[in-house]
Amino acid sequence: MHSRKEYVALMELHREVDPEKVTAVLKQFVGRIYQRPPLRSSVKRALRIREIYYIEPLEFQDRYVLFRVGCQSGTYIRKLCHDVGLVLGVEAHMRELRRTATGHFREENGVYTLHEVSEALYLWRRYRYEELLRKIMQPAELIVANLPKIVIRDGAVDAIAHGAQLAVPGILRLHEGISKGERVAMFTLKGELVAIGRAAMDTNEILESKRGVAVRIERVFMEPGTYPSMWKRRKSCE
Amino acid sequence: MSDLVKEGEEFLRKLDELGRVKRRWVSKDEEDTDPRYGYPPYRRPIDLYIRKGLIVIDKPPGPTSHEVVAWIKKMFGLEKAGHGGTLEPAHP
């Protein structure tokens, strides 16, 4: 998941500092910053550059600073707090952290507690009441909402579900400006995610071509047999 | 254009909006979709809707994301569920 993240963090300064000064230092961290992953981390501890898109102080109370931060995936907020403390000259550490967005999934658009999930499942299993479950779940298609898209014909779906590459004749419509090597998502006419892959042709080449591999498939989501296998039929006719 | 194709188009437009994809669509060919196969994502029967669904979980502090995923799997009776961290989708 390499999408951008947003957090609300509570930082504790080790001595009280004027809020204006804290705000000024926080603003200095907007942009590209160096970070070394902390000792207890799951990635290689090499110095790396992460981008901070915005930092917005929300509240100041004594030595506590509550702020919102938008940043690149893989940014350590604990480290950010520590470094802000160093620049302020008083030292600081992170007290609490809550992620408020990952890519386009935002807290205000609906997050559900384990209790709510449990209740929705119970209502469905015990009373066949589906509505709550349908409300708290979203189609997995939303995960690839940010990708350029290609719509393919029914007859091309099962071949891809069986591991074929996407060939030009299978394509019905597509996004403008797809470039060679770019990751794309392929959908049925009904809007179901079939697979994701890397474009082997750009949009114009696809529009002008009659044959050839248009997309090299990386991962298939559609189960084989969901759509009829025209490709098998065609083969047996030959 | 059939209603199913229109519904699919509308759904993909909604995805573009969510994912902030500002590109225009271009058409290469036109065809209808067979209503006997597959479903528009929001009209999948509930068991399929769950299998091809995601939930954004409000994870309490304490348990790790891996633990929460394990609980979710158990609650749904699924073998396959994934996560990419807090506020991230399960893999279909």
mmCIF file of C-alpha atoms in Angstrom:
data_model
loop_
_atom_site.group_PDB
_atom_site.id
_atom_site.type_symbol
_atom_site.label_atom_id
_atom_site.label_comp_id
_atom_site.label_asym_id
_atom_site.label_seq_id
_atom_site.Cartn_x
_atom_site.Cartn_y
_atom_site.Cartn_z
ATOM 1 C CA MET A 1 0.000 0.000 0.000
ATOM 2 C CA HIS A 2 1.966 2.964 -1.258
ATOM 3 C CA SER A 3 -0.782 5.533 -0.983
ATOM 4 C CA ARG A 4 -0.424 8.787 0.860
ATOM 5 C CA LYS A 5 -1.356 8.818 4.531
ATOM 6 C CA GLU A 6 -2.866 11.304 6.926
ATOM 7 C CA TYR A 7 -2.557 11.176 10.702
ATOM 8 C CA VAL A 8 -3.602 13.122 13.760
ATOM 9 C CA ALA A 9 -0.766 12.961 16.264
ATOM 10 C CA LEU A 10 -0.325 14.045 19.851
ATOM 11 C CA MET A 11 3.213 15.204 20.578
ATOM 12 C CA GLU A 12 4.547 15.873 24.061
ATOM 13 C CA LEU A 13 7.298 18.457 24.343
ATOM 14 C CA HIS A 14 9.664 17.982 27.259
ATOM 15 C CA ARG A 15 9.374 21.686 28.091
ATOM 16 C CA GLU A 16 6.643 24.184 27.260
ATOM 17 C CA VAL A 17 7.286 26.217 24.102
ATOM 18 C CA ASP A 18 5.413 29.177 22.643
ATOM 19 C CA PRO A 19 2.772 27.805 20.187
ATOM 20 C CA GLU A 20 3.902 30.241 17.496
ATOM 21 C CA LYS A 21 7.419 28.872 17.666
ATOM 22 C CA VAL A 22 6.127 25.288 17.534
ATOM 23 C CA THR A 23 3.988 26.146 14.499
ATOM 24 C CA ALA A 24 6.954 27.706 12.727
ATOM 25 C CA VAL A 25 9.118 24.618 13.329
ATOM 26 C CA LEU A 26 6.341 22.245 12.252
ATOM 27 C CA LYS A 27 6.075 24.183 8.974
ATOM 28 C CA GLN A 28 9.820 23.655 8.409
ATOM 29 C CA PHE A 29 9.113 19.934 8.120
ATOM 30 C CA VAL A 30 6.756 20.355 5.157
ATOM 31 C CA GLY A 31 8.485 19.129 1.996
ATOM 32 C CA ARG A 32 11.140 16.468 1.548
ATOM 33 C CA ILE A 33 12.759 15.312 4.786
ATOM 34 C CA TYR A 34 15.378 12.719 5.720
ATOM 35 C CA GLN A 35 14.284 9.891 7.976
ATOM 36 C CA ARG A 36 16.062 6.802 9.236
ATOM 37 C CA PRO A 37 13.553 4.047 10.140
ATOM 38 C CA PRO A 38 13.507 3.426 13.919
ATOM 39 C CA LEU A 39 15.245 0.460 15.611
ATOM 40 C CA ARG A 40 11.982 -1.419 15.905
ATOM 41 C CA SER A 41 10.827 -1.321 12.309
ATOM 42 C CA SER A 42 10.108 -3.832 9.575
ATOM 43 C CA VAL A 43 12.197 -2.136 6.878
ATOM 44 C CA LYS A 44 15.906 -1.709 6.178
ATOM 45 C CA ARG A 45 17.295 1.026 8.406
ATOM 46 C CA ALA A 46 18.831 3.164 5.676
ATOM 47 C CA LEU A 47 18.454 6.929 5.612
ATOM 48 C CA ARG A 48 15.669 7.754 3.174
ATOM 49 C CA ILE A 49 13.721 10.718 1.922
ATOM 50 C CA ARG A 50 10.009 11.048 2.672
ATOM 51 C CA GLU A 51 7.677 13.815 1.648
ATOM 52 C CA ILE A 52 5.482 15.690 4.116
ATOM 53 C CA TYR A 53 2.604 17.278 2.189
ATOM 54 C CA TYR A 54 1.160 19.381 4.983
ATOM 55 C CA ILE A 55 1.237 19.861 8.762
ATOM 56 C CA GLU A 56 -1.588 21.643 10.514
ATOM 57 C CA PRO A 57 -1.429 22.341 14.269
ATOM 58 C CA LEU A 58 -4.849 21.722 15.837
ATOM 59 C CA GLU A 59 -4.480 22.392 19.580
ATOM 60 C CA PHE A 60 -1.870 23.440 22.120
ATOM 61 C CA GLN A 61 -2.196 22.672 25.810
ATOM 62 C CA ASP A 62 0.727 22.977 28.186
ATOM 63 C CA ARG A 63 3.400 20.727 26.719
ATOM 64 C CA TYR A 64 1.012 18.930 24.371
ATOM 65 C CA VAL A 65 0.687 19.665 20.674
ATOM 66 C CA LEU A 66 -2.058 18.069 18.600
ATOM 67 C CA PHE A 67 -1.462 18.240 14.861
ATOM 68 C CA ARG A 68 -2.646 16.815 11.549
ATOM 69 C CA VAL A 69 -0.050 15.627 9.057
ATOM 70 C CA GLY A 70 -0.341 14.447 5.461
ATOM 71 C CA CYS A 71 2.645 12.433 4.265
ATOM 72 C CA GLN A 72 4.095 9.867 1.935
ATOM 73 C CA SER A 73 3.660 6.196 2.742
ATOM 74 C CA GLY A 74 6.466 4.973 5.001
ATOM 75 C CA THR A 75 6.894 8.179 7.012
ATOM 76 C CA TYR A 76 7.431 7.581 10.723
ATOM 77 C CA ILE A 77 5.477 10.112 12.753
ATOM 78 C CA ARG A 78 7.204 9.026 15.961
ATOM 79 C CA LYS A 79 10.465 10.031 14.298
ATOM 80 C CA LEU A 80 8.932 13.295 13.063
ATOM 81 C CA CYS A 81 7.922 14.235 16.639
ATOM 82 C CA HIS A 82 11.385 13.366 17.908
ATOM 83 C CA ASP A 83 13.022 15.516 15.214
ATOM 84 C CA VAL A 84 10.648 18.443 15.832
ATOM 85 C CA GLY A 85 11.729 18.246 19.487
ATOM 86 C CA LEU A 86 15.385 18.406 18.469
ATOM 87 C CA VAL A 87 14.871 21.497 16.302
ATOM 88 C CA LEU A 88 12.899 23.167 19.116
ATOM 89 C CA GLY A 89 15.775 22.363 21.457
ATOM 90 C CA VAL A 90 13.521 20.938 24.166
ATOM 91 C CA GLU A 91 13.139 17.337 22.904
ATOM 92 C CA ALA A 92 9.764 15.731 22.317
ATOM 93 C CA HIS A 93 8.080 12.404 21.782
ATOM 94 C CA MET A 94 4.874 11.068 20.281
ATOM 95 C CA ARG A 95 2.146 10.239 22.796
ATOM 96 C CA GLU A 96 -0.725 9.137 20.563
ATOM 97 C CA LEU A 97 -1.360 8.544 16.891
ATOM 98 C CA ARG A 98 -4.423 7.918 14.757
ATOM 99 C CA ARG A 99 -4.408 7.368 11.012
ATOM 100 C CA THR A 100 -7.204 9.428 9.454
ATOM 101 C CA ALA A 101 -6.686 8.554 5.780
ATOM 102 C CA THR A 102 -4.962 6.118 3.440
ATOM 103 C CA GLY A 103 -5.238 7.175 -0.181
ATOM 104 C CA HIS A 104 -8.879 8.038 -0.776
ATOM 105 C CA PHE A 105 -10.111 6.026 2.225
ATOM 106 C CA ARG A 106 -10.867 8.684 4.791
ATOM 107 C CA GLU A 107 -12.056 8.366 8.364
ATOM 108 C CA GLU A 108 -15.027 10.684 7.790
ATOM 109 C CA ASN A 109 -16.265 8.495 4.918
ATOM 110 C CA GLY A 110 -16.925 5.668 7.326
ATOM 111 C CA VAL A 111 -14.783 3.508 9.565
ATOM 112 C CA TYR A 112 -16.298 0.681 11.572
ATOM 113 C CA THR A 113 -15.359 -0.810 14.909
ATOM 114 C CA LEU A 114 -14.979 -4.537 15.432
ATOM 115 C CA HIS A 115 -18.177 -4.380 17.498
ATOM 116 C CA GLU A 116 -20.098 -2.932 14.552
ATOM 117 C CA VAL A 117 -18.710 -5.605 12.238
ATOM 118 C CA SER A 118 -19.646 -8.280 14.741
ATOM 119 C CA GLU A 119 -23.197 -6.892 15.062
ATOM 120 C CA ALA A 120 -23.688 -6.683 11.286
ATOM 121 C CA LEU A 121 -22.533 -10.295 10.907
ATOM 122 C CA TYR A 122 -24.844 -11.415 13.696
ATOM 123 C CA LEU A 123 -27.876 -9.691 12.157
ATOM 124 C CA TRP A 124 -27.132 -11.349 8.831
ATOM 125 C CA ARG A 125 -26.494 -14.821 10.236
ATOM 126 C CA ARG A 126 -29.315 -14.825 12.777
ATOM 127 C CA TYR A 127 -32.015 -12.798 10.965
ATOM 128 C CA ARG A 128 -30.860 -12.767 7.310
ATOM 129 C CA TYR A 129 -30.688 -8.972 7.599
ATOM 130 C CA GLU A 130 -28.041 -7.910 5.059
ATOM 131 C CA GLU A 131 -28.409 -4.143 4.976
ATOM 132 C CA LEU A 132 -25.976 -3.307 7.796
ATOM 133 C CA LEU A 133 -23.303 -5.587 6.353
ATOM 134 C CA ARG A 134 -23.815 -4.008 2.911
ATOM 135 C CA LYS A 135 -23.438 -0.590 4.476
ATOM 136 C CA ILE A 136 -20.182 -1.277 6.315
ATOM 137 C CA MET A 137 -18.579 -3.165 3.429
ATOM 138 C CA GLN A 138 -17.597 -1.720 0.061
ATOM 139 C CA PRO A 139 -16.796 -3.510 -3.187
ATOM 140 C CA ALA A 140 -13.069 -4.326 -3.448
ATOM 141 C CA GLU A 141 -13.071 -2.392 -6.744
ATOM 142 C CA LEU A 142 -12.614 0.760 -4.622
ATOM 143 C CA ILE A 143 -9.029 -0.297 -3.885
ATOM 144 C CA VAL A 144 -7.975 0.401 -7.484
ATOM 145 C CA ALA A 145 -10.057 3.582 -7.903
ATOM 146 C CA ASN A 146 -6.866 5.617 -8.417
ATOM 147 C CA LEU A 147 -5.629 3.550 -11.392
ATOM 148 C CA PRO A 148 -6.250 4.255 -15.090
ATOM 149 C CA LYS A 149 -8.875 1.837 -16.323
ATOM 150 C CA ILE A 150 -9.707 -0.361 -19.297
ATOM 151 C CA VAL A 151 -13.128 -1.926 -19.950
ATOM 152 C CA ILE A 152 -13.026 -5.284 -21.710
ATOM 153 C CA ARG A 153 -15.711 -7.321 -23.473
ATOM 154 C CA ASP A 154 -17.443 -10.281 -21.780
ATOM 155 C CA GLY A 155 -15.698 -12.646 -24.179
ATOM 156 C CA ALA A 156 -12.228 -11.577 -22.983
ATOM 157 C CA VAL A 157 -12.887 -11.996 -19.260
ATOM 158 C CA ASP A 158 -12.465 -15.728 -18.788
ATOM 159 C CA ALA A 159 -9.261 -15.939 -20.814
ATOM 160 C CA ILE A 160 -7.691 -13.420 -18.419
ATOM 161 C CA ALA A 161 -9.149 -15.271 -15.433
ATOM 162 C CA HIS A 162 -7.246 -18.309 -16.777
ATOM 163 C CA GLY A 163 -3.956 -16.419 -17.047
ATOM 164 C CA ALA A 164 -3.965 -14.972 -20.587
ATOM 165 C CA GLN A 165 -2.622 -11.474 -21.352
ATOM 166 C CA LEU A 166 -5.091 -8.810 -22.476
ATOM 167 C CA ALA A 167 -5.065 -8.556 -26.271
ATOM 168 C CA VAL A 168 -6.193 -5.465 -28.198
ATOM 169 C CA PRO A 169 -9.429 -6.984 -29.615
ATOM 170 C CA GLY A 170 -10.735 -7.539 -26.070
ATOM 171 C CA ILE A 171 -10.785 -3.804 -25.320
ATOM 172 C CA LEU A 172 -13.970 -1.723 -25.541
ATOM 173 C CA ARG A 173 -13.035 1.566 -23.867
ATOM 174 C CA LEU A 174 -10.141 2.994 -21.899
ATOM 175 C CA HIS A 175 -8.704 6.050 -20.235
ATOM 176 C CA GLU A 176 -6.789 8.628 -22.206
ATOM 177 C CA GLY A 177 -3.083 9.072 -21.619
ATOM 178 C CA ILE A 178 -2.154 5.543 -20.518
ATOM 179 C CA SER A 179 1.579 5.156 -21.122
ATOM 180 C CA LYS A 180 3.600 2.016 -21.746
ATOM 181 C CA GLY A 181 4.554 0.334 -18.474
ATOM 182 C CA GLU A 182 1.909 2.133 -16.435
ATOM 183 C CA ARG A 183 -0.210 0.070 -14.059
ATOM 184 C CA VAL A 184 -3.836 -0.252 -15.190
ATOM 185 C CA ALA A 185 -6.986 -1.938 -13.870
ATOM 186 C CA MET A 186 -9.264 -3.939 -16.166
ATOM 187 C CA PHE A 187 -13.014 -4.080 -15.648
ATOM 188 C CA THR A 188 -16.062 -5.811 -17.127
ATOM 189 C CA LEU A 189 -18.851 -3.732 -18.653
ATOM 190 C CA LYS A 190 -20.741 -4.237 -15.366
ATOM 191 C CA GLY A 191 -17.876 -2.606 -13.452
ATOM 192 C CA GLU A 192 -16.303 -5.743 -11.931
ATOM 193 C CA LEU A 193 -12.528 -5.759 -11.433
ATOM 194 C CA VAL A 194 -10.986 -8.489 -13.605
ATOM 195 C CA ALA A 195 -7.245 -7.952 -13.139
ATOM 196 C CA ILE A 196 -4.484 -5.398 -12.802
ATOM 197 C CA GLY A 197 -1.412 -5.270 -15.021
ATOM 198 C CA ARG A 198 1.132 -3.141 -16.850
ATOM 199 C CA ALA A 199 0.233 -1.517 -20.152
ATOM 200 C CA ALA A 200 2.303 -2.922 -23.030
ATOM 201 C CA MET A 201 0.944 -0.201 -25.362
ATOM 202 C CA ASP A 202 -0.093 3.395 -24.773
ATOM 203 C CA THR A 203 -3.666 4.587 -25.312
ATOM 204 C CA ASN A 204 -3.066 5.726 -28.901
ATOM 205 C CA GLU A 205 -1.353 2.474 -29.896
ATOM 206 C CA ILE A 206 -4.282 0.518 -28.459
ATOM 207 C CA LEU A 207 -6.770 2.670 -30.397
ATOM 208 C CA GLU A 208 -4.829 2.258 -33.649
ATOM 209 C CA SER A 209 -3.967 -1.464 -33.323
ATOM 210 C CA LYS A 210 -6.039 -4.451 -34.369
ATOM 211 C CA ARG A 211 -4.042 -7.117 -32.536
ATOM 212 C CA GLY A 212 -1.220 -7.661 -30.064
ATOM 213 C CA VAL A 213 -0.823 -7.741 -26.278
ATOM 214 C CA ALA A 214 -2.126 -4.501 -24.770
ATOM 215 C CA VAL A 215 -1.652 -5.326 -21.070
ATOM 216 C CA ARG A 216 0.642 -7.774 -19.285
ATOM 217 C CA ILE A 217 -1.402 -9.140 -16.399
ATOM 218 C CA GLU A 218 0.125 -8.937 -12.925
ATOM 219 C CA ARG A 219 -2.713 -10.097 -10.730
ATOM 220 C CA VAL A 220 -6.106 -11.658 -11.461
ATOM 221 C CA PHE A 221 -9.150 -10.995 -9.271
ATOM 222 C CA MET A 222 -11.883 -12.629 -11.346
ATOM 223 C CA GLU A 223 -12.508 -16.314 -10.624
ATOM 224 C CA PRO A 224 -12.293 -18.578 -13.686
ATOM 225 C CA GLY A 225 -15.727 -19.672 -14.836
ATOM 226 C CA THR A 226 -17.522 -16.481 -13.761
ATOM 227 C CA TYR A 227 -17.878 -15.546 -17.437
ATOM 228 C CA PRO A 228 -18.220 -18.105 -20.261
ATOM 229 C CA SER A 229 -15.039 -19.240 -21.966
ATOM 230 C CA MET A 230 -15.447 -17.983 -25.549
ATOM 231 C CA TRP A 231 -11.747 -18.564 -26.119
ATOM 232 C CA LYS A 232 -12.138 -22.324 -25.587
ATOM 233 C CA ARG A 233 -15.124 -22.427 -27.897
ATOM 234 C CA ARG A 234 -13.302 -20.495 -30.586
ATOM 235 C CA LYS A 235 -10.323 -22.817 -30.324
ATOM 236 C CA SER A 236 -12.487 -25.925 -30.738
ATOM 237 C CA CYS A 237 -14.102 -24.454 -33.870
ATOM 238 C CA GLU A 238 -10.783 -23.957 -35.572
ATOM 239 C CA MET B 1 -26.868 1.133 -24.446
ATOM 240 C CA SER B 2 -28.282 -1.422 -21.994
ATOM 241 C CA ASP B 3 -29.033 -0.496 -18.385
ATOM 242 C CA LEU B 4 -26.302 -2.864 -17.168
ATOM 243 C CA VAL B 5 -23.697 -1.153 -19.331
ATOM 244 C CA LYS B 6 -24.925 2.235 -18.117
ATOM 245 C CA GLU B 7 -24.727 1.030 -14.514
ATOM 246 C CA GLY B 8 -21.165 -0.191 -15.102
ATOM 247 C CA GLU B 9 -20.173 3.087 -16.676
ATOM 248 C CA GLU B 10 -21.653 5.054 -13.793
ATOM 249 C CA PHE B 11 -19.828 2.874 -11.253
ATOM 250 C CA LEU B 12 -16.484 3.390 -13.003
ATOM 251 C CA ARG B 13 -17.112 7.135 -13.152
ATOM 252 C CA LYS B 14 -17.686 7.048 -9.400
ATOM 253 C CA LEU B 15 -14.400 5.158 -8.939
ATOM 254 C CA ASP B 16 -12.566 7.776 -11.042
ATOM 255 C CA GLU B 17 -13.996 10.501 -8.857
ATOM 256 C CA LEU B 18 -13.016 8.696 -5.638
ATOM 257 C CA GLY B 19 -9.515 7.974 -6.926
ATOM 258 C CA ARG B 20 -9.194 11.495 -8.353
ATOM 259 C CA VAL B 21 -8.572 10.165 -11.852
ATOM 260 C CA LYS B 22 -9.211 13.125 -14.117
ATOM 261 C CA ARG B 23 -8.590 11.353 -17.457
ATOM 262 C CA ARG B 24 -11.259 11.178 -20.120
ATOM 263 C CA TRP B 25 -12.600 7.896 -21.465
ATOM 264 C CA VAL B 26 -12.151 6.959 -25.114
ATOM 265 C CA SER B 27 -14.109 4.277 -26.939
ATOM 266 C CA LYS B 28 -12.620 1.630 -29.236
ATOM 267 C CA ASP B 29 -15.653 -0.580 -29.744
ATOM 268 C CA GLU B 30 -19.145 -1.059 -28.350
ATOM 269 C CA GLU B 31 -20.789 -4.190 -27.049
ATOM 270 C CA ASP B 32 -23.416 -5.273 -24.548
ATOM 271 C CA THR B 33 -22.865 -7.430 -21.458
ATOM 272 C CA ASP B 34 -24.665 -10.718 -20.834
ATOM 273 C CA PRO B 35 -26.865 -10.398 -17.711
ATOM 274 C CA ARG B 36 -26.452 -14.124 -17.017
ATOM 275 C CA TYR B 37 -22.830 -13.729 -15.911
ATOM 276 C CA GLY B 38 -21.378 -11.645 -13.098
ATOM 277 C CA TYR B 39 -23.014 -8.789 -11.157
ATOM 278 C CA PRO B 40 -22.664 -5.024 -10.845
ATOM 279 C CA PRO B 41 -20.440 -4.680 -7.726
ATOM 280 C CA TYR B 42 -23.122 -3.176 -5.453
ATOM 281 C CA ARG B 43 -25.687 -5.820 -6.466
ATOM 282 C CA ARG B 44 -23.650 -8.923 -5.757
ATOM 283 C CA PRO B 45 -25.487 -11.546 -3.674
ATOM 284 C CA ILE B 46 -24.424 -11.083 -0.054
ATOM 285 C CA ASP B 47 -21.976 -14.014 0.146
ATOM 286 C CA LEU B 48 -20.171 -12.804 -2.989
ATOM 287 C CA TYR B 49 -20.450 -9.205 -1.785
ATOM 288 C CA ILE B 50 -18.543 -10.264 1.360
ATOM 289 C CA ARG B 51 -15.940 -12.266 -0.553
ATOM 290 C CA LYS B 52 -15.264 -9.356 -2.871
ATOM 291 C CA GLY B 53 -15.608 -6.711 -0.205
ATOM 292 C CA LEU B 54 -13.487 -4.462 1.948
ATOM 293 C CA ILE B 55 -14.080 -2.909 5.340
ATOM 294 C CA VAL B 56 -12.347 0.115 6.761
ATOM 295 C CA ILE B 57 -11.766 -0.863 10.379
ATOM 296 C CA ASP B 58 -11.561 1.569 13.279
ATOM 297 C CA LYS B 59 -8.720 -0.288 14.983
ATOM 298 C CA PRO B 60 -8.552 0.227 18.737
ATOM 299 C CA PRO B 61 -5.124 0.973 20.218
ATOM 300 C CA GLY B 62 -3.501 -2.156 21.598
ATOM 301 C CA PRO B 63 -3.941 -5.052 19.214
ATOM 302 C CA THR B 64 -1.731 -5.047 16.111
ATOM 303 C CA SER B 65 -3.203 -4.844 12.608
ATOM 304 C CA HIS B 66 -2.229 -8.484 12.115
ATOM 305 C CA GLU B 67 -4.199 -9.490 15.178
ATOM 306 C CA VAL B 68 -7.231 -7.515 14.013
ATOM 307 C CA VAL B 69 -7.051 -9.161 10.572
ATOM 308 C CA ALA B 70 -6.923 -12.571 12.259
ATOM 309 C CA TRP B 71 -10.076 -11.716 14.252
ATOM 310 C CA ILE B 72 -11.868 -10.439 11.159
ATOM 311 C CA LYS B 73 -10.991 -13.636 9.298
ATOM 312 C CA LYS B 74 -12.339 -15.702 12.140
ATOM 313 C CA MET B 75 -15.536 -13.621 12.401
ATOM 314 C CA PHE B 76 -16.235 -13.984 8.681
ATOM 315 C CA GLY B 77 -14.994 -17.585 8.519
ATOM 316 C CA LEU B 78 -12.609 -16.632 5.727
ATOM 317 C CA GLU B 79 -9.220 -18.122 4.953
ATOM 318 C CA LYS B 80 -8.232 -15.208 2.777
ATOM 319 C CA ALA B 81 -8.185 -11.672 4.064
ATOM 320 C CA GLY B 82 -5.412 -9.157 4.018
ATOM 321 C CA HIS B 83 -4.523 -5.692 5.082
ATOM 322 C CA GLY B 84 -2.026 -2.992 4.440
ATOM 323 C CA GLY B 85 -2.170 -1.461 7.883
ATOM 324 C CA THR B 86 -4.639 0.690 9.737
ATOM 325 C CA LEU B 87 -7.354 2.220 7.588
ATOM 326 C CA GLU B 88 -6.329 0.065 4.671
ATOM 327 C CA PRO B 89 -8.383 -2.292 2.581
ATOM 328 C CA ALA B 90 -8.478 -6.062 2.725
ATOM 329 C CA HIS B 91 -7.311 -7.690 -0.464
ATOM 330 C CA PRO B 92 -10.099 -9.229 -2.482
#
